[in-house]
Short mmCIF file of C-alpha atoms in Angstrom, two decimals:
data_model
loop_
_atom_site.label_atom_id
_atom_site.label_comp_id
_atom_site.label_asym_id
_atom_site.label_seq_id
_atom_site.Cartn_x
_atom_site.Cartn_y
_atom_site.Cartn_z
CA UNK I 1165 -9.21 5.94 -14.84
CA UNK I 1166 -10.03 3.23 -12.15
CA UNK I 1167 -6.22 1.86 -11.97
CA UNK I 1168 -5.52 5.51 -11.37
CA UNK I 1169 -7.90 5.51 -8.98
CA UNK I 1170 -6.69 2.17 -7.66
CA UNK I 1171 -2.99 3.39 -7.22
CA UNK I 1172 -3.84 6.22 -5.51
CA UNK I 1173 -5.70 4.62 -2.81
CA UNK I 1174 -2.77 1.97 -2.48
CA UNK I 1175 -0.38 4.90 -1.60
CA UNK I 1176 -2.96 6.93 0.66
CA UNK I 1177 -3.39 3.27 2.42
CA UNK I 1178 0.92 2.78 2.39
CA UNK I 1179 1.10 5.63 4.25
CA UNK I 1180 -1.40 4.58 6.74
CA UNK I 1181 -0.01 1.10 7.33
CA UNK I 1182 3.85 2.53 8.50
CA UNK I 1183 4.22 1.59 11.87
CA UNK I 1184 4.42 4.86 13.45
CA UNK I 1185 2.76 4.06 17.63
CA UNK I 1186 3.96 2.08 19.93
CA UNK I 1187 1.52 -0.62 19.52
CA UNK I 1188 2.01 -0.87 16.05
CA UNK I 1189 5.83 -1.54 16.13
CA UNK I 1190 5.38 -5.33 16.87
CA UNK I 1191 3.87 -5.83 13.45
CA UNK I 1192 7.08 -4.93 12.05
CA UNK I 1193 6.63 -4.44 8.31
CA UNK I 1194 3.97 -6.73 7.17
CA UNK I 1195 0.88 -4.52 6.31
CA UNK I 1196 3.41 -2.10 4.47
CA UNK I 1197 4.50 -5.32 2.93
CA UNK I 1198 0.75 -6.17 1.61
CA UNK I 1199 0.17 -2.76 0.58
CA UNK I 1200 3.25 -2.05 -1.06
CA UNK I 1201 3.09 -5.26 -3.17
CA UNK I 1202 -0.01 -4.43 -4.25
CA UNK I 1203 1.04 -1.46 -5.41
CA UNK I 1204 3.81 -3.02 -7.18
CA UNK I 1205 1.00 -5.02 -9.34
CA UNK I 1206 -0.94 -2.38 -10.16
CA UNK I 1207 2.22 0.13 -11.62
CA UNK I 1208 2.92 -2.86 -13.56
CA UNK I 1209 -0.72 -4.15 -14.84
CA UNK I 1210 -1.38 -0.40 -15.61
CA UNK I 1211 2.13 -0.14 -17.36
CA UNK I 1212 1.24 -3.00 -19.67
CA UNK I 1213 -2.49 -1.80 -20.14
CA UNK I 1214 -4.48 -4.14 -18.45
CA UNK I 1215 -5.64 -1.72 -15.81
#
């Protein structure tokens, strides 16, 4: 229940972390970077079981 939980929130926060304004296009991709790794983690630790 809470990696489900978890995973969700990474994607809702993957989407919000895409450099979509001006401003935000000099970051290039390293808070979707972050985000996405840690999503990465948690589809794996909840496809063993550990989450």
């Amino acid at each position: 229940m809470v990696g489900d939980v978890l995973i969700g929130l990474l994607i809702v926060a993957l989407f919000f972390a895409m450099p979509a304004w001006p401003y935000s296009t000099k970051w290039g991709y390293y808070p979707i970077g972050i985000i996405g790794s840690a999503l990465v983690l948690m589809l794996i630790l909840s496809l063993i079981g550990l989450v």
